[in-house]
Amino acid sequence: MILAEARERTGLPIVVEIMSQVQLDVMVKYVDVLQIGARNMQNFNLLRAVGETRTAVLLKRGLSATIEELLMSAEYILAGGNQQVMLCERGIRTFETTTRNTTDINAIPVLKNLTHLPVILDPSHATGHAGYVAAVARAGIAAGADGLIVEVHPDPARAVSDGKQSLKPEAFAAMLKQVGQIAQVMGRNLALAHGAYQQGWA
Amino acid sequence: MILAEARERTGLPIVVEIMSQVQLDVMVKYVDVLQIGARNMQNFNLLRAVGETRTAVLLKRGLSATIEELLMSAEYILAGGNQQVMLCERGIRTFETTTRNTTDINAIPVLKNLTHLPVILDPSHATGHAGYVAAVARAGIAAGADGLIVEVHPDPARAVSDGKQSLKPEAFAAMLKQVGQIAQVMGRNLALAHGAYQQGWA
Amino acid sequence: MILAEARERTGLPIVVEIMSQVQLDVMVKYVDVLQIGARNMQNFNLLRAVGETRTAVLLKRGLSATIEELLMSAEYILAGGNQQVMLCERGIRTFETTTRNTTDINAIPVLKNLTHLPVILDPSHATGHAGYVAAVARAGIAAGADGLIVEVHPDPARAVSDGKQSLKPEAFAAMLKQVGQIAQVMGRNLALAHGAYQQGWA
Amino acid sequence: MILAEARERTGLPIVVEIMSQVQLDVMVKYVDVLQIGARNMQNFNLLRAVGETRTAVLLKRGLSATIEELLMSAEYILAGGNQQVMLCERGIRTFETTTRNTTDINAIPVLKNLTHLPVILDPSHATGHAGYVAAVARAGIAAGADGLIVEVHPDPARAVSDGKQSLKPEAFAAMLKQVGQIAQVMGRNLALAHGAYQQGWA
């Protein structure tokens, strides 16, 4: 697989969204992290299936899921014995229309308070506009998030999907620098922030 | 007035919420900033009245007002010739129930992009829980906010209102320290962060 | 006043929105019902002021007010001794964009269960589209509403405001016929439905 | 299967929720209607799979799905050649807490305007309280809905799930009578209303 080759060349781990149980056998062979997308957060059959594996899972909050429901979905995975679950805030649906979603920044300290699981923020989906990604990424780390997922594309205008919210590599590098400084204030090191480098999945 | 005396002794400026036009004449004599509360954001008669003064105005976003509506309410004040308007994000109403409101952190960079007016964050109302105030205050400054309003009380359990979301002075001091460090990363100095010191109004 | 003359000629009662206490003295002389608009539902000074009068009040639910908050606002009026309070559901703010607001039809039976006050539905604001008004008006009466407020205009395209949601007189007459039949199923008579005839206020 | 036997004895058609593609082969043999639950409305693999069958599908709107998204999900099924799709409004998530969800009654005329597909209302989930089901069921038919799904249980307090929103048979019969009368006003006959008799699915 091409992704596996990309991992070998770059040393970057691979996150891929799984959308159906039938994809599971192939995916666990190649990917480092199985992503459960927002629209599948309450696909309980899929949650149970990934809970049977020992591959790390990135569980995205549903578009209008409560924090309690996110935690209950995580329980479906944990109950199968898979302890490697990361929670991801990716914006919720509100009446506000200047942004694609509303980043629930409160969810970061709330989740850190209620659970020991790592909490990741996705400022790309949570804002939907490249121009707002860096500000919300900084906010996420300042609020205590353990990591970020940020969409990057060398030519956003030609991206197959989500180009509007994708950073160019230069903007991404600038963002990483600021985020790294805030991570230091929070007592986290830059390496951690770099570990969140992930390219282009949604 | 007691507040005027408090200002003299401490050197702190005074912000008071104005709820009706009939209070205006007395208030402009004593207060430094007139606050328009969230429930009055679209009380157009009141907006026009404070627009006629030359006292600074802190305009809070309504519970379910869009960013566009907040800006349109600011226009009512500006149209009267009063240019000293500060906008305040104080959380919006969503389906989430673990917090009193949902901090719309996206609103910070969106407002900074759409207007030159200063943008203030109120993490006390936006979370409703003292335990989450510091995290969201840090997030606000990291996202580019120009100031914070934070509720502080020496004995929150006995506060007349909003005790649940009020910080004790020690917690407030700890918060200020972190916020000051993040302000530095953002190229703002500590004095600015201190300027946002405001005690107990909602 | 022109409205007073219109009342005399047509026999129709007059409802006018009051937006500030300073309008109160003049209005109580001429109008039959004082309307508190959605944006003023939590303008507590105004609520107290109309509570001191003995003029009927039509209290509209705020754009994102809970049913409990609507009832608490009614209490401000009732506490002043004014028992003539009507509650009005006029749509709440949600993420849905095909309509101006979302009619909370559940609010009708919930309010009828929690209070003895009359419950009115405003399908014009609650939908924002003339083409959907009749369907939602029928739904309101079927759900148990005591009355309707419907915007009517002889030439909606030239209406000063809210033309998009205004019915032409013919469409209004057709709506009234259907609504009257459903009112009969509900054991209410047509006269009641006619009593809700109100032209053009918001 | 027990359900197949129940159908034979009563003559009632069977609706069962399908939660995963792997259940499809067995279900198409026995059920009359495949239900796609709210949490699976954007499970595109499942939508495509039922689109390949020729069994009728009842597609429930997601908890915070827009009307446009509901129609786009229906397109996934229709694109496979399965033309028998019914759309179901079952309440959306808002800030209101006196009811389990908020019935978007506007969605009935909007959907009837935008599509030729039958529109069903589920007042049980849309209110979450048995005491409000009849009022909202009447509203749905008055707004133009083509059918209803109502939860009924002989002993709601002992129901395995959703007891709080289940009607006892007597209350259901009383509801059907009122709904039938409103259906007549709408020019629909009672048989149609009876066709919507469905017991206990969610």
PDB file of N, CA, C and O in Angstrom, chain A residues 104-126:
ATOM      1  N   ASP A 104     -15.853  23.591  20.471  1.00  0.00           N
ATOM      2  CA  ASP A 104     -16.243  23.586  21.886  1.00  0.00           C
ATOM      3  C   ASP A 104     -14.957  23.507  22.718  1.00  0.00           C
ATOM      4  O   ASP A 104     -14.551  22.435  23.153  1.00  0.00           O
ATOM      5  N   ILE A 105     -14.347  24.652  22.924  1.00  0.00           N
ATOM      6  CA  ILE A 105     -13.060  24.660  23.636  1.00  0.00           C
ATOM      7  C   ILE A 105     -13.248  24.231  25.083  1.00  0.00           C
ATOM      8  O   ILE A 105     -12.339  23.635  25.689  1.00  0.00           O
ATOM      9  N   ASN A 106     -14.434  24.477  25.641  1.00  0.00           N
ATOM     10  CA  ASN A 106     -14.711  23.998  26.999  1.00  0.00           C
ATOM     11  C   ASN A 106     -14.507  22.485  27.107  1.00  0.00           C
ATOM     12  O   ASN A 106     -14.163  21.975  28.171  1.00  0.00           O
ATOM     13  N   ALA A 107     -14.763  21.787  26.008  1.00  0.00           N
ATOM     14  CA  ALA A 107     -14.685  20.327  26.052  1.00  0.00           C
ATOM     15  C   ALA A 107     -13.294  19.837  26.430  1.00  0.00           C
ATOM     16  O   ALA A 107     -13.147  18.747  26.994  1.00  0.00           O
ATOM     17  N   ILE A 108     -12.264  20.641  26.127  1.00  0.00           N
ATOM     18  CA  ILE A 108     -10.892  20.198  26.450  1.00  0.00           C
ATOM     19  C   ILE A 108     -10.723  20.054  27.965  1.00  0.00           C
ATOM     20  O   ILE A 108     -10.446  18.946  28.447  1.00  0.00           O
ATOM     21  N   PRO A 109     -10.898  21.126  28.771  1.00  0.00           N
ATOM     22  CA  PRO A 109     -10.743  20.915  30.218  1.00  0.00           C
ATOM     23  C   PRO A 109     -11.801  19.970  30.809  1.00  0.00           C
ATOM     24  O   PRO A 109     -11.503  19.252  31.767  1.00  0.00           O
ATOM     25  N   VAL A 110     -12.996  19.951  30.242  1.00  0.00           N
ATOM     26  CA  VAL A 110     -14.025  19.041  30.770  1.00  0.00           C
ATOM     27  C   VAL A 110     -13.574  17.589  30.582  1.00  0.00           C
ATOM     28  O   VAL A 110     -13.608  16.784  31.520  1.00  0.00           O
ATOM     29  N   LEU A 111     -13.110  17.252  29.378  1.00  0.00           N
ATOM     30  CA  LEU A 111     -12.672  15.879  29.117  1.00  0.00           C
ATOM     31  C   LEU A 111     -11.443  15.517  29.955  1.00  0.00           C
ATOM     32  O   LEU A 111     -11.346  14.411  30.480  1.00  0.00           O
ATOM     33  N   LYS A 112     -10.498  16.470  30.081  1.00  0.00           N
ATOM     34  CA  LYS A 112      -9.305  16.204  30.894  1.00  0.00           C
ATOM     35  C   LYS A 112      -9.698  15.948  32.353  1.00  0.00           C
ATOM     36  O   LYS A 112      -9.006  15.233  33.084  1.00  0.00           O
ATOM     37  N   ASN A 113     -10.799  16.562  32.774  1.00  0.00           N
ATOM     38  CA  ASN A 113     -11.275  16.384  34.141  1.00  0.00           C
ATOM     39  C   ASN A 113     -11.984  15.044  34.320  1.00  0.00           C
ATOM     40  O   ASN A 113     -11.857  14.383  35.350  1.00  0.00           O
ATOM     41  N   LEU A 114     -12.717  14.613  33.301  1.00  0.00           N
ATOM     42  CA  LEU A 114     -13.578  13.430  33.446  1.00  0.00           C
ATOM     43  C   LEU A 114     -12.902  12.124  33.074  1.00  0.00           C
ATOM     44  O   LEU A 114     -13.406  11.061  33.408  1.00  0.00           O
ATOM     45  N   THR A 115     -11.780  12.194  32.350  1.00  0.00           N
ATOM     46  CA  THR A 115     -11.178  10.955  31.863  1.00  0.00           C
ATOM     47  C   THR A 115      -9.664  11.095  31.776  1.00  0.00           C
ATOM     48  O   THR A 115      -9.142  12.206  31.699  1.00  0.00           O
ATOM     49  N   HIS A 116      -8.989   9.963  31.746  1.00  0.00           N
ATOM     50  CA  HIS A 116      -7.529   9.964  31.610  1.00  0.00           C
ATOM     51  C   HIS A 116      -7.117   9.852  30.140  1.00  0.00           C
ATOM     52  O   HIS A 116      -5.927   9.886  29.826  1.00  0.00           O
ATOM     53  N   LEU A 117      -8.072   9.700  29.239  1.00  0.00           N
ATOM     54  CA  LEU A 117      -7.729   9.491  27.827  1.00  0.00           C
ATOM     55  C   LEU A 117      -7.144  10.762  27.206  1.00  0.00           C
ATOM     56  O   LEU A 117      -7.533  11.864  27.578  1.00  0.00           O
ATOM     57  N   PRO A 118      -6.226  10.613  26.255  1.00  0.00           N
ATOM     58  CA  PRO A 118      -5.675  11.794  25.580  1.00  0.00           C
ATOM     59  C   PRO A 118      -6.765  12.530  24.800  1.00  0.00           C
ATOM     60  O   PRO A 118      -7.673  11.900  24.251  1.00  0.00           O
ATOM     61  N   VAL A 119      -6.662  13.854  24.767  1.00  0.00           N
ATOM     62  CA  VAL A 119      -7.649  14.689  24.084  1.00  0.00           C
ATOM     63  C   VAL A 119      -6.962  15.465  22.961  1.00  0.00           C
ATOM     64  O   VAL A 119      -5.992  16.184  23.196  1.00  0.00           O
ATOM     65  N   ILE A 120      -7.499  15.283  21.764  1.00  0.00           N
ATOM     66  CA  ILE A 120      -6.928  15.893  20.557  1.00  0.00           C
ATOM     67  C   ILE A 120      -7.918  16.936  20.045  1.00  0.00           C
ATOM     68  O   ILE A 120      -9.125  16.752  20.157  1.00  0.00           O
ATOM     69  N   LEU A 121      -7.412  18.027  19.479  1.00  0.00           N
ATOM     70  CA  LEU A 121      -8.292  19.021  18.860  1.00  0.00           C
ATOM     71  C   LEU A 121      -8.043  19.052  17.356  1.00  0.00           C
ATOM     72  O   LEU A 121      -6.897  18.986  16.911  1.00  0.00           O
ATOM     73  N   ASP A 122      -9.113  19.168  16.597  1.00  0.00           N
ATOM     74  CA  ASP A 122      -9.033  19.283  15.139  1.00  0.00           C
ATOM     75  C   ASP A 122      -9.508  20.684  14.748  1.00  0.00           C
ATOM     76  O   ASP A 122     -10.698  20.901  14.493  1.00  0.00           O
ATOM     77  N   PRO A 123      -8.583  21.664  14.714  1.00  0.00           N
ATOM     78  CA  PRO A 123      -9.017  23.036  14.410  1.00  0.00           C
ATOM     79  C   PRO A 123      -9.415  23.231  12.954  1.00  0.00           C
ATOM     80  O   PRO A 123     -10.060  24.225  12.631  1.00  0.00           O
ATOM     81  N   SER A 124      -9.054  22.317  12.088  1.00  0.00           N
ATOM     82  CA  SER A 124      -9.393  22.457  10.665  1.00  0.00           C
ATOM     83  C   SER A 124     -10.896  22.267  10.467  1.00  0.00           C
ATOM     84  O   SER A 124     -11.567  23.116   9.880  1.00  0.00           O
ATOM     85  N   HIS A 125     -11.431  21.135  10.966  1.00  0.00           N
ATOM     86  CA  HIS A 125     -12.877  20.927  10.850  1.00  0.00           C
ATOM     87  C   HIS A 125     -13.649  21.862  11.785  1.00  0.00           C
ATOM     88  O   HIS A 125     -14.759  22.275  11.481  1.00  0.00           O
ATOM     89  N   ALA A 126     -13.054  22.171  12.915  1.00  0.00           N
ATOM     90  CA  ALA A 126     -13.776  22.961  13.916  1.00  0.00           C
ATOM     91  C   ALA A 126     -13.979  24.405  13.485  1.00  0.00           C
ATOM     92  O   ALA A 126     -14.832  25.099  14.033  1.00  0.00           O
TER      93      ALA A 126
END
